């Protein structure tokens, strides 16, 4: 009898356990379906950030929101604390559907390299490297296994910003978003050479689209709702890529240029330029430490962490109708702010001519075209164009010949060998002769050739040259290394895109980045 009771008790216990297990399984399945973040917890959505989620016990009914990185970027502090970021158009770590995970896979703390590059890989690996397949991209700090391939785990750690603090994602429609500031958004736009494609502001809210070198940005702020930012990488970059996989971008310099400020790395020189003016005549006047009292890009410069009170300002003063230019003034014809026609007459006295010449010499070096303050671009291009036109043909020939003389150097720098042999020099020369354009690839080609031409110059030397300040600059017949660098930087201005430095007026303080 006792054995029968014992067996019955064990059967009852087993049935109860099975029933409770079934109930818990069903409850867990139902809870998953009711979870608002159910579709956003997957690796397909979060990318590498799927591996960085907190573990929670199986018996817990309510799941906490997934975690995402805290992204902060501005001129004074860099991108997440890093000033020199290495940008790729092919993500260097696994990405999800979230735009913020894609951006973090394109912005790298170290230069990404190809897994088979320089490691004695076989022909098959070499072909994969030249085609730039996503699986071959690692970073310089990734360790290598005995077969010559990079340690993928080390690569992922290096490229994926694992040190960033994390915070619960915010639900918006079917997106799981991080929250960023408008300063961070503008900084990322100019780092990727963003330019406006469309912008609407009406009774329904604000919408804007920005094309960039890395992909497409979309901003939507419906009336009464949260503003949301989306990013989508280009779908045309793949095996046809012939450029090096990454390029360096300095956050502080991007912030200065979009705010209309040029500073020297070796002196206290720092000057800001005025915005475009209405049709009329103006005289440029130098105001010592006058940027804080200006309109122009001062608000954006301060938002990005700059100190506007430390910067001089070139102020455009209206000239009376009966006033005329002095004999030693330079007269520039500039676009007006209404329709871009050249109906603005700007008189440049000799002291201001010297400041503009130093600004041209102190233009920061870059590998990509700028998202630029249009007033700065207008004045520098108008001032430098006569000299540039004089040397344009010789500069184009010099750049072309540099490619023909150093093909192995360019291959070592990551350029596709066939592209170097057949296309690179001609493409660079054509871009210089064109005088203007809208191609980040062309700018990367020309600037890298110029860097090879001057040899082992560091960035500080490239940032600050002495060419435009030469007393005999108008009489120079043959370009030296200083002249090549100076005119290459002016070429970048010709190929740069205007950016609305007052975009922050249309945006809330914080935005959702989907």
CSV table of C-alpha atoms in Angstrom, one decimal:
chain,number,residue,atom,x,y,z
A,1,UNK,CA,0.0,0.0,0.0
A,2,UNK,CA,2.8,2.4,0.9
A,3,UNK,CA,4.5,1.7,-2.4
A,4,UNK,CA,1.3,2.5,-4.3
A,5,UNK,CA,0.9,5.8,-2.5
A,6,UNK,CA,4.5,6.7,-3.1
A,7,UNK,CA,4.2,6.0,-6.8
A,8,UNK,CA,1.0,8.0,-7.0
A,9,UNK,CA,2.7,10.9,-5.3
A,10,UNK,CA,5.6,10.8,-7.7
A,11,UNK,CA,3.2,10.6,-10.7
A,12,UNK,CA,1.2,13.6,-9.3
A,13,UNK,CA,4.4,15.6,-8.8
A,14,UNK,CA,5.6,14.8,-12.4
A,15,UNK,CA,2.2,15.8,-13.8
A,16,UNK,CA,2.3,19.0,-11.9
A,17,UNK,CA,5.9,19.8,-13.0
A,18,UNK,CA,5.0,19.1,-16.7
A,19,UNK,CA,1.9,21.2,-16.4
A,20,UNK,CA,3.8,24.1,-14.8
A,21,UNK,CA,6.5,23.8,-17.4
A,22,UNK,CA,4.0,24.0,-20.1
A,23,UNK,CA,2.3,27.0,-18.5
A,24,UNK,CA,5.7,28.7,-18.1
A,25,UNK,CA,6.6,28.0,-21.7
A,26,UNK,CA,3.3,29.3,-23.0
A,27,UNK,CA,3.6,32.3,-20.8
A,28,UNK,CA,7.1,33.0,-22.1
A,29,UNK,CA,5.9,32.7,-25.7
A,30,UNK,CA,3.0,35.0,-25.0
A,31,UNK,CA,5.3,37.4,-23.2
A,32,UNK,CA,7.7,37.4,-26.2
A,33,UNK,CA,4.8,38.3,-28.5
A,34,UNK,CA,3.6,41.0,-26.2
A,35,UNK,CA,7.2,42.4,-25.8
A,36,UNK,CA,7.2,45.8,-27.7
A,37,UNK,CA,10.9,45.2,-28.6
A,38,UNK,CA,10.4,41.6,-29.8
A,39,UNK,CA,11.5,42.4,-33.4
A,40,UNK,CA,14.3,44.6,-32.2
A,41,UNK,CA,16.2,42.1,-30.0
A,42,UNK,CA,17.6,40.1,-32.9
A,43,UNK,CA,21.1,40.1,-34.4
A,44,UNK,CA,19.5,41.1,-37.7
A,45,UNK,CA,18.4,44.4,-36.1
A,46,UNK,CA,21.1,45.1,-33.6
A,47,UNK,CA,24.2,43.8,-35.4
A,48,UNK,CA,27.2,43.3,-33.2
A,49,UNK,CA,25.3,45.0,-30.3
A,50,UNK,CA,23.2,41.9,-30.0
A,51,UNK,CA,26.1,40.3,-28.2
A,52,UNK,CA,26.2,43.1,-25.7
A,53,UNK,CA,22.8,42.8,-24.2
A,54,UNK,CA,22.3,42.1,-20.5
A,55,UNK,CA,21.3,38.6,-19.6
A,56,UNK,CA,18.1,38.2,-17.6
A,57,UNK,CA,16.8,35.1,-15.8
A,58,UNK,CA,14.4,32.8,-17.6
A,59,UNK,CA,11.8,33.1,-14.9
A,60,UNK,CA,11.5,36.9,-15.3
A,61,UNK,CA,8.3,37.8,-17.0
A,62,UNK,CA,8.9,41.4,-18.0
A,63,UNK,CA,12.0,41.9,-20.2
A,64,UNK,CA,13.9,45.2,-19.9
A,65,UNK,CA,14.4,47.2,-23.1
A,66,UNK,CA,17.5,46.3,-25.2
A,67,UNK,CA,20.6,48.4,-24.7
A,68,UNK,CA,22.3,50.7,-27.2
A,69,UNK,CA,25.4,52.9,-27.2
A,70,UNK,CA,25.5,56.5,-26.0
A,71,UNK,CA,26.9,58.5,-29.0
A,72,UNK,CA,28.2,62.0,-28.4
A,73,UNK,CA,30.0,63.9,-31.0
A,74,UNK,CA,31.1,67.5,-31.3
A,75,UNK,CA,34.1,69.6,-32.4
A,76,UNK,CA,35.7,70.0,-29.0
A,77,UNK,CA,35.5,66.4,-27.9
A,78,UNK,CA,35.6,64.4,-31.1
A,79,UNK,CA,33.3,61.4,-31.9
A,80,UNK,CA,32.8,59.5,-28.7
A,81,UNK,CA,36.0,61.0,-27.4
A,82,UNK,CA,38.1,60.2,-30.5
A,83,UNK,CA,39.1,63.2,-32.7
A,84,UNK,CA,40.7,61.3,-35.7
A,85,UNK,CA,38.2,58.8,-36.9
A,86,UNK,CA,38.8,56.3,-39.8
A,87,UNK,CA,35.8,56.1,-42.0
A,88,UNK,CA,34.9,53.3,-44.3
A,89,UNK,CA,32.0,52.9,-46.7
A,90,UNK,CA,32.1,49.1,-46.3
A,91,UNK,CA,31.3,48.5,-42.6
A,92,UNK,CA,34.2,47.0,-40.6
A,93,UNK,CA,32.0,45.0,-38.2
A,94,UNK,CA,28.6,43.2,-38.5
A,95,UNK,CA,25.7,45.7,-38.8
A,96,UNK,CA,22.0,45.4,-38.2
A,97,UNK,CA,19.1,47.3,-39.6
A,98,UNK,CA,19.5,50.0,-37.1
A,99,UNK,CA,21.2,53.1,-38.6
A,100,UNK,CA,23.2,53.8,-35.5
A,101,UNK,CA,24.8,50.3,-35.6
A,102,UNK,CA,25.8,50.9,-39.3
A,103,UNK,CA,27.4,54.3,-38.4
A,104,UNK,CA,29.4,52.7,-35.6
A,105,UNK,CA,30.6,50.0,-38.0
A,106,UNK,CA,31.8,52.7,-40.5
A,107,UNK,CA,33.4,55.0,-37.9
A,108,UNK,CA,36.6,53.3,-36.6
A,109,UNK,CA,39.1,54.2,-34.0
A,110,UNK,CA,41.9,52.6,-35.9
A,111,UNK,CA,42.6,52.2,-39.7
A,112,UNK,CA,40.8,49.1,-40.9
A,113,UNK,CA,43.0,46.8,-43.1
A,114,UNK,CA,42.1,43.7,-45.1
A,115,UNK,CA,42.5,40.4,-43.5
A,116,UNK,CA,44.8,39.0,-46.2
A,117,UNK,CA,46.7,42.2,-46.9
A,118,UNK,CA,50.4,41.9,-46.3
A,119,UNK,CA,50.2,38.6,-44.6
A,120,UNK,CA,51.5,36.3,-47.3
A,121,UNK,CA,48.1,35.1,-48.2
A,122,UNK,CA,47.6,33.0,-51.3
A,123,UNK,CA,46.3,34.2,-54.6
A,124,UNK,CA,42.7,33.5,-53.7
A,125,UNK,CA,42.9,35.6,-50.6
A,126,UNK,CA,44.6,38.3,-52.5
A,127,UNK,CA,41.8,38.5,-55.0
A,128,UNK,CA,39.3,38.7,-52.2
A,129,UNK,CA,41.3,41.5,-50.6
A,130,UNK,CA,41.4,43.5,-53.8
A,131,UNK,CA,37.7,43.2,-54.3
A,132,UNK,CA,37.2,44.4,-50.7
A,133,UNK,CA,34.7,41.9,-49.5
A,134,UNK,CA,33.1,42.6,-46.2
A,135,UNK,CA,34.3,39.4,-44.6
A,136,UNK,CA,37.9,40.5,-45.4
A,137,UNK,CA,37.8,43.8,-43.5
A,138,UNK,CA,39.5,43.8,-40.1
A,139,UNK,CA,41.5,46.4,-38.2
A,140,UNK,CA,45.1,47.1,-37.7
A,141,UNK,CA,45.1,45.9,-34.1
A,142,UNK,CA,43.5,42.5,-34.9
A,143,UNK,CA,45.9,39.7,-34.1
A,144,UNK,CA,46.7,37.2,-36.8
A,145,UNK,CA,46.4,33.4,-36.7
A,146,UNK,CA,49.0,31.0,-38.1
A,147,UNK,CA,47.3,31.0,-41.5
A,148,UNK,CA,47.8,34.7,-41.9
A,149,UNK,CA,44.2,35.7,-41.4
A,150,UNK,CA,43.2,38.3,-38.8
A,151,UNK,CA,41.5,37.3,-35.6
A,152,UNK,CA,37.9,38.2,-36.3
A,153,UNK,CA,37.1,38.6,-32.6
A,154,UNK,CA,40.0,41.1,-32.1
A,155,UNK,CA,38.9,43.0,-35.2
A,156,UNK,CA,35.3,43.2,-33.9
A,157,UNK,CA,36.5,44.5,-30.5
A,158,UNK,CA,38.7,47.1,-32.1
A,159,UNK,CA,36.1,48.5,-34.6
A,160,UNK,CA,32.9,48.3,-32.7
A,161,UNK,CA,33.2,50.9,-29.9
A,162,UNK,CA,32.9,48.3,-27.1
A,163,UNK,CA,34.0,50.9,-24.5
A,164,UNK,CA,30.9,53.0,-25.0
A,165,UNK,CA,28.4,53.4,-22.2
A,166,UNK,CA,25.0,51.8,-22.9
A,167,UNK,CA,21.5,52.9,-22.2
A,168,UNK,CA,18.0,51.5,-22.8
A,169,UNK,CA,16.8,52.0,-26.4
A,170,UNK,CA,13.6,54.0,-27.0
A,171,UNK,CA,10.7,52.6,-28.9
A,172,UNK,CA,9.5,54.7,-31.8
A,173,UNK,CA,7.0,53.1,-34.3
A,174,UNK,CA,8.8,49.9,-35.2
A,175,UNK,CA,12.3,51.2,-34.4
A,176,UNK,CA,14.5,50.8,-31.4
A,177,UNK,CA,16.3,54.1,-31.2
A,178,UNK,CA,19.2,55.7,-29.3
A,179,UNK,CA,18.8,59.4,-28.4
A,180,UNK,CA,21.3,61.9,-29.8
A,181,UNK,CA,21.7,65.6,-29.6
A,182,UNK,CA,21.3,67.9,-32.6
A,183,UNK,CA,25.0,68.8,-32.2
A,184,UNK,CA,25.9,65.1,-32.6
A,185,UNK,CA,23.7,64.8,-35.7
A,186,UNK,CA,25.3,67.9,-37.4
A,187,UNK,CA,28.8,66.6,-36.5
A,188,UNK,CA,28.1,63.2,-38.1
A,189,UNK,CA,26.6,64.9,-41.2
A,190,UNK,CA,29.7,67.0,-41.8
A,191,UNK,CA,32.1,64.1,-41.0
A,192,UNK,CA,30.4,62.1,-43.8
A,193,UNK,CA,30.4,65.2,-46.2
A,194,UNK,CA,26.6,65.6,-46.0
A,195,UNK,CA,24.8,67.9,-48.4
A,196,UNK,CA,21.1,68.8,-48.5
A,197,UNK,CA,19.0,67.0,-51.1
A,198,UNK,CA,15.6,68.2,-50.0
A,199,UNK,CA,14.1,70.1,-47.0
A,200,UNK,CA,10.5,70.9,-46.2
A,201,UNK,CA,9.1,72.8,-43.3
A,202,UNK,CA,5.3,73.3,-43.3
A,203,UNK,CA,2.2,72.7,-41.1
A,204,UNK,CA,2.8,69.0,-40.9
A,205,UNK,CA,6.3,69.3,-39.6
A,206,UNK,CA,9.9,69.2,-40.8
A,207,UNK,CA,11.5,66.8,-43.3
A,208,UNK,CA,14.9,66.7,-44.8
A,209,UNK,CA,17.2,64.4,-46.7
A,210,UNK,CA,21.0,64.6,-46.9
A,211,UNK,CA,23.2,62.7,-49.3
A,212,UNK,CA,26.6,61.9,-48.0
A,213,UNK,CA,29.8,60.1,-48.9
A,214,UNK,CA,28.8,57.1,-46.7
A,215,UNK,CA,25.1,56.9,-47.3
A,216,UNK,CA,21.7,58.7,-47.0
A,217,UNK,CA,20.4,60.6,-44.0
A,218,UNK,CA,16.8,61.3,-43.4
A,219,UNK,CA,15.3,63.6,-40.7
A,220,UNK,CA,11.6,63.6,-39.9
A,221,UNK,CA,9.9,65.8,-37.2
A,222,UNK,CA,6.1,65.6,-37.4
A,223,UNK,CA,4.2,68.1,-35.5
A,224,UNK,CA,3.6,66.9,-31.9
A,225,UNK,CA,5.9,63.9,-32.2
A,226,UNK,CA,9.5,63.0,-31.6
A,227,UNK,CA,12.1,63.9,-34.3
A,228,UNK,CA,13.6,60.8,-35.8
A,229,UNK,CA,16.9,60.4,-37.8
A,230,UNK,CA,17.5,57.4,-40.1
A,231,UNK,CA,20.7,56.4,-42.0
A,232,UNK,CA,21.1,54.0,-44.8
A,233,UNK,CA,24.5,53.0,-46.3
A,234,UNK,CA,25.0,53.1,-50.0
A,235,UNK,CA,23.9,49.9,-51.8
A,236,UNK,CA,26.4,50.5,-54.7
A,237,UNK,CA,29.6,49.9,-52.9
A,238,UNK,CA,31.0,46.4,-53.1
A,239,UNK,CA,33.4,44.4,-55.2
A,240,UNK,CA,33.8,47.4,-57.6
A,241,UNK,CA,35.5,49.5,-54.9
A,242,UNK,CA,39.0,50.5,-56.0
A,243,UNK,CA,39.9,53.1,-53.3
A,244,UNK,CA,41.6,52.3,-50.0
A,245,UNK,CA,39.1,51.0,-47.5
A,246,UNK,CA,39.3,53.9,-45.1
A,247,UNK,CA,40.4,57.5,-44.7
A,248,UNK,CA,41.1,59.7,-41.7
A,249,UNK,CA,38.6,62.4,-40.8
A,250,UNK,CA,39.3,64.9,-38.1
A,251,UNK,CA,36.2,65.9,-36.1
A,252,UNK,CA,37.6,69.3,-34.9
A,253,UNK,CA,38.5,70.4,-38.4
A,254,UNK,CA,35.1,69.4,-39.8
A,255,UNK,CA,33.4,71.5,-37.1
A,256,UNK,CA,35.6,74.5,-37.8
A,257,UNK,CA,35.1,74.5,-41.6
A,258,UNK,CA,31.3,74.2,-41.3
A,259,UNK,CA,31.3,77.1,-38.8
A,260,UNK,CA,33.4,79.3,-41.2
A,261,UNK,CA,36.5,79.2,-39.0
A,262,UNK,CA,40.1,78.6,-40.0
A,263,UNK,CA,42.9,78.3,-37.4
A,264,UNK,CA,46.6,77.7,-37.6
A,265,UNK,CA,48.0,74.7,-35.7
A,266,UNK,CA,51.3,76.5,-35.1
A,267,UNK,CA,50.2,80.0,-34.2
A,268,UNK,CA,47.4,81.9,-32.5
A,269,UNK,CA,45.8,82.7,-35.9
A,270,UNK,CA,42.1,82.0,-35.9
A,271,UNK,CA,39.6,83.8,-38.1
A,272,UNK,CA,35.9,83.4,-39.0
A,273,UNK,CA,34.3,84.5,-42.2
A,274,UNK,CA,31.0,86.2,-42.8
A,275,UNK,CA,28.0,84.6,-44.4
A,276,UNK,CA,26.6,85.4,-47.9
A,277,UNK,CA,25.2,88.9,-48.3
A,278,UNK,CA,22.4,90.5,-50.2
A,279,UNK,CA,23.1,92.2,-53.5
A,280,UNK,CA,25.3,95.3,-52.9
A,281,UNK,CA,28.8,96.6,-52.2
A,282,UNK,CA,30.7,95.7,-49.1
A,283,UNK,CA,34.1,96.2,-47.6
A,284,UNK,CA,35.8,93.5,-45.6
A,285,UNK,CA,37.1,94.6,-42.2
A,286,UNK,CA,39.1,92.7,-39.6
A,287,UNK,CA,37.7,92.6,-36.1
A,288,UNK,CA,40.1,91.3,-33.5
A,289,UNK,CA,38.2,88.7,-31.3
A,290,UNK,CA,35.0,89.8,-33.0
A,291,UNK,CA,33.5,86.4,-33.8
A,292,UNK,CA,31.5,86.4,-30.6
A,293,UNK,CA,29.5,89.4,-31.7
A,294,UNK,CA,28.9,88.1,-35.2
A,295,UNK,CA,25.9,86.2,-36.6
A,296,UNK,CA,27.4,83.9,-39.3
A,297,UNK,CA,28.4,80.5,-37.8
A,298,UNK,CA,29.0,81.7,-34.3
A,299,UNK,CA,26.0,79.8,-32.7
A,300,UNK,CA,27.0,76.5,-34.3
A,301,UNK,CA,30.7,77.0,-33.3
A,302,UNK,CA,29.7,77.5,-29.7
A,303,UNK,CA,27.3,74.6,-29.8
A,304,UNK,CA,30.1,72.4,-31.0
A,305,UNK,CA,32.3,73.3,-28.0
A,306,UNK,CA,34.2,76.1,-29.7
A,307,UNK,CA,35.2,79.4,-27.9
A,308,UNK,CA,34.0,82.1,-30.3
A,309,UNK,CA,35.5,84.9,-28.1
A,310,UNK,CA,39.0,83.7,-29.0
A,311,UNK,CA,38.4,84.0,-32.8
A,312,UNK,CA,38.9,87.0,-35.0
A,313,UNK,CA,36.2,88.0,-37.5
A,314,UNK,CA,36.1,89.3,-41.0
A,315,UNK,CA,33.1,91.6,-41.1
A,316,UNK,CA,31.4,92.7,-44.3
A,317,UNK,CA,30.5,96.4,-43.9
A,318,UNK,CA,28.1,98.0,-46.3
A,319,UNK,CA,29.7,100.6,-48.6
A,320,UNK,CA,27.9,103.8,-49.5
A,321,UNK,CA,26.6,104.0,-53.1
A,322,UNK,CA,29.1,106.8,-54.0
A,323,UNK,CA,32.1,105.1,-52.5
A,324,UNK,CA,34.8,103.5,-54.7
A,325,UNK,CA,37.6,101.0,-54.3
A,326,UNK,CA,41.0,102.3,-53.3
A,327,UNK,CA,43.9,101.6,-55.7
A,328,UNK,CA,45.3,98.9,-53.5
A,329,UNK,CA,42.0,97.1,-52.8
A,330,UNK,CA,41.2,93.8,-54.4
A,331,UNK,CA,37.6,93.6,-55.8
A,332,UNK,CA,35.8,90.2,-55.6
A,333,UNK,CA,32.5,89.4,-57.2
A,334,UNK,CA,30.6,87.0,-55.0
A,335,UNK,CA,27.3,85.1,-55.0
A,336,UNK,CA,24.4,86.8,-53.2
A,337,UNK,CA,22.3,85.0,-50.5
A,338,UNK,CA,19.0,85.0,-52.5
A,339,UNK,CA,19.7,83.3,-55.8
A,340,UNK,CA,23.4,82.7,-55.9
A,341,UNK,CA,24.1,85.2,-58.7
A,342,UNK,CA,27.3,87.1,-58.6
A,343,UNK,CA,25.9,90.5,-57.6
A,344,UNK,CA,27.9,91.1,-54.4
A,345,UNK,CA,30.9,93.3,-54.7
A,346,UNK,CA,33.4,92.8,-51.9
A,347,UNK,CA,36.3,95.2,-51.5
A,348,UNK,CA,39.4,93.7,-49.8
A,349,UNK,CA,41.9,96.2,-48.3
A,350,UNK,CA,45.6,95.2,-48.0
A,351,UNK,CA,45.4,94.1,-44.3
A,352,UNK,CA,42.5,91.8,-45.0
A,353,UNK,CA,44.3,90.5,-48.0
A,354,UNK,CA,47.1,89.3,-45.8
A,355,UNK,CA,44.5,87.6,-43.5
A,356,UNK,CA,42.9,85.8,-46.4
A,357,UNK,CA,46.3,84.7,-47.7
A,358,UNK,CA,47.2,83.2,-44.3
A,359,UNK,CA,43.7,81.5,-44.1
A,360,UNK,CA,44.4,79.9,-47.5
A,361,UNK,CA,47.9,78.7,-46.3
A,362,UNK,CA,46.3,77.4,-43.0
A,363,UNK,CA,43.4,75.5,-44.6
A,364,UNK,CA,43.4,72.2,-42.9
A,365,UNK,CA,44.4,69.1,-44.9
A,366,UNK,CA,41.6,66.6,-45.6
A,367,UNK,CA,41.1,63.4,-47.6
A,368,UNK,CA,37.5,64.2,-48.4
A,369,UNK,CA,35.6,67.2,-49.7
A,370,UNK,CA,34.2,69.5,-47.0
A,371,UNK,CA,30.6,70.2,-45.9
A,372,UNK,CA,31.5,73.9,-45.8
A,373,UNK,CA,30.3,77.3,-44.7
A,374,UNK,CA,29.4,79.0,-48.0
A,375,UNK,CA,30.7,82.5,-47.0
A,376,UNK,CA,34.1,81.1,-46.3
A,377,UNK,CA,34.1,79.1,-49.5
A,378,UNK,CA,33.0,82.1,-51.6
A,379,UNK,CA,35.7,84.5,-50.4
A,380,UNK,CA,38.6,82.0,-50.5
A,381,UNK,CA,37.7,80.7,-54.0
A,382,UNK,CA,37.2,84.1,-55.5
A,383,UNK,CA,40.6,85.3,-54.0
A,384,UNK,CA,42.5,82.2,-55.0
A,385,UNK,CA,41.0,81.5,-58.4
A,386,UNK,CA,43.4,83.6,-60.6
A,387,UNK,CA,46.4,81.9,-59.1
A,388,UNK,CA,44.8,78.5,-59.4
A,389,UNK,CA,43.8,79.0,-63.0
A,390,UNK,CA,47.4,80.0,-63.8
A,391,UNK,CA,48.8,76.8,-62.5
A,392,UNK,CA,45.8,74.5,-63.1
A,393,UNK,CA,47.3,72.7,-66.2
A,394,UNK,CA,50.7,72.3,-64.7
A,395,UNK,CA,49.2,71.0,-61.4
A,396,UNK,CA,47.1,68.4,-63.3
A,397,UNK,CA,50.2,67.2,-65.3
A,398,UNK,CA,52.3,67.0,-62.1
A,399,UNK,CA,49.6,64.9,-60.3
A,400,UNK,CA,49.2,62.6,-63.3
A,401,UNK,CA,53.0,62.1,-63.6
A,402,UNK,CA,53.2,61.3,-59.9
A,403,UNK,CA,50.9,58.3,-60.4
A,404,UNK,CA,52.9,57.0,-63.3
A,405,UNK,CA,56.2,57.3,-61.3
A,406,UNK,CA,55.0,55.6,-58.1
A,407,UNK,CA,52.5,52.8,-58.9
A,408,UNK,CA,53.9,50.5,-56.2
A,409,UNK,CA,53.5,53.2,-53.6
A,410,UNK,CA,49.8,53.6,-54.3
A,411,UNK,CA,49.2,49.9,-54.3
A,412,UNK,CA,50.9,49.7,-50.8
A,413,UNK,CA,48.5,52.5,-49.7
A,414,UNK,CA,45.5,50.3,-50.6
A,415,UNK,CA,44.6,51.4,-54.2
A,416,UNK,CA,43.5,48.8,-56.7
A,417,UNK,CA,46.5,48.0,-59.0
A,418,UNK,CA,44.5,48.0,-62.2
A,419,UNK,CA,42.9,51.4,-61.3
A,420,UNK,CA,46.4,52.8,-60.6
A,421,UNK,CA,47.7,51.6,-63.9
A,422,UNK,CA,44.9,52.7,-66.2
A,423,UNK,CA,42.7,55.3,-64.6
A,424,UNK,CA,44.0,57.1,-61.5
A,425,UNK,CA,46.2,59.7,-63.0
A,426,UNK,CA,43.8,60.6,-65.8
A,427,UNK,CA,40.9,60.8,-63.3
A,428,UNK,CA,42.9,63.2,-61.0
A,429,UNK,CA,44.0,65.4,-63.9
A,430,UNK,CA,40.5,65.7,-65.2
A,431,UNK,CA,39.1,66.6,-61.8
A,432,UNK,CA,41.7,69.4,-61.4
A,433,UNK,CA,41.0,70.8,-64.9
A,434,UNK,CA,37.3,70.7,-64.4
A,435,UNK,CA,37.5,73.5,-61.8
A,436,UNK,CA,34.5,72.2,-59.7
A,437,UNK,CA,32.5,69.1,-59.1
A,438,UNK,CA,30.7,66.9,-56.6
A,439,UNK,CA,32.6,63.7,-56.1
A,440,UNK,CA,34.2,62.6,-52.9
A,441,UNK,CA,36.1,59.9,-54.8
A,442,UNK,CA,37.8,62.4,-57.0
A,443,UNK,CA,38.9,64.4,-54.0
A,444,UNK,CA,40.3,61.3,-52.3
A,445,UNK,CA,42.2,60.5,-55.5
A,446,UNK,CA,43.8,63.9,-55.9
A,447,UNK,CA,44.7,64.5,-52.2
A,448,UNK,CA,46.3,61.1,-51.9
A,449,UNK,CA,48.4,61.7,-55.0
A,450,UNK,CA,49.5,65.1,-53.6
A,451,UNK,CA,50.4,63.4,-50.3
A,452,UNK,CA,52.6,60.9,-52.1
A,453,UNK,CA,54.2,63.7,-54.1
A,454,UNK,CA,55.4,65.6,-51.0
A,455,UNK,CA,56.6,62.4,-49.4
A,456,UNK,CA,56.8,62.0,-45.6
A,457,UNK,CA,55.1,65.2,-44.6
A,458,UNK,CA,53.0,64.9,-41.5
A,459,UNK,CA,49.5,66.4,-41.1
A,460,UNK,CA,50.8,69.5,-39.3
A,461,UNK,CA,53.0,70.3,-42.3
A,462,UNK,CA,50.2,69.8,-44.7
A,463,UNK,CA,47.9,72.0,-42.6
A,464,UNK,CA,50.2,75.0,-42.6
A,465,UNK,CA,52.2,76.0,-45.7
A,466,UNK,CA,53.7,79.2,-47.0
A,467,UNK,CA,52.5,79.9,-50.5
A,468,UNK,CA,49.8,82.4,-50.6
A,469,UNK,CA,51.7,84.7,-48.2
A,470,UNK,CA,54.7,84.8,-50.5
A,471,UNK,CA,55.3,88.4,-51.8
A,472,UNK,CA,56.0,87.0,-55.3
A,473,UNK,CA,53.1,84.5,-55.4
A,474,UNK,CA,51.7,86.1,-58.6
A,475,UNK,CA,55.1,85.7,-60.3
A,476,UNK,CA,55.6,82.0,-59.4
A,477,UNK,CA,56.1,80.0,-62.6
A,478,UNK,CA,57.0,76.6,-61.2
A,479,UNK,CA,55.3,75.0,-58.2
A,480,UNK,CA,57.3,73.6,-55.3
A,481,UNK,CA,56.0,71.2,-52.7
A,482,UNK,CA,54.4,74.0,-50.7
A,483,UNK,CA,52.6,75.3,-53.8
A,484,UNK,CA,51.3,71.8,-54.7
A,485,UNK,CA,49.9,71.4,-51.2
A,486,UNK,CA,48.4,74.9,-51.2
A,487,UNK,CA,46.7,74.4,-54.6
A,488,UNK,CA,45.5,70.9,-53.7
A,489,UNK,CA,43.7,72.4,-50.6
A,490,UNK,CA,42.1,75.0,-52.9
A,491,UNK,CA,41.0,72.2,-55.3
A,492,UNK,CA,39.2,70.6,-52.3
A,493,UNK,CA,37.4,73.9,-51.8
A,494,UNK,CA,36.3,73.8,-55.4
A,495,UNK,CA,34.8,70.4,-54.9
A,496,UNK,CA,33.3,70.9,-51.5
A,497,UNK,CA,29.5,71.3,-50.8
A,498,UNK,CA,27.7,74.1,-49.1
A,499,UNK,CA,26.1,73.2,-45.8
A,500,UNK,CA,23.4,75.1,-44.0
A,501,UNK,CA,25.2,75.9,-40.8
A,502,UNK,CA,21.9,77.1,-39.3
A,503,UNK,CA,20.3,73.7,-39.6
A,504,UNK,CA,20.0,73.6,-35.8
A,505,UNK,CA,17.2,76.1,-36.0
A,506,UNK,CA,14.9,73.4,-37.5
A,507,UNK,CA,15.8,70.7,-35.0
A,508,UNK,CA,14.9,69.9,-31.4
A,509,UNK,CA,17.6,69.6,-28.8
A,510,UNK,CA,17.4,65.8,-28.8
A,511,UNK,CA,16.4,63.4,-31.6
A,512,UNK,CA,15.8,59.6,-31.9
A,513,UNK,CA,18.3,57.9,-34.1
A,514,UNK,CA,16.7,54.8,-35.5
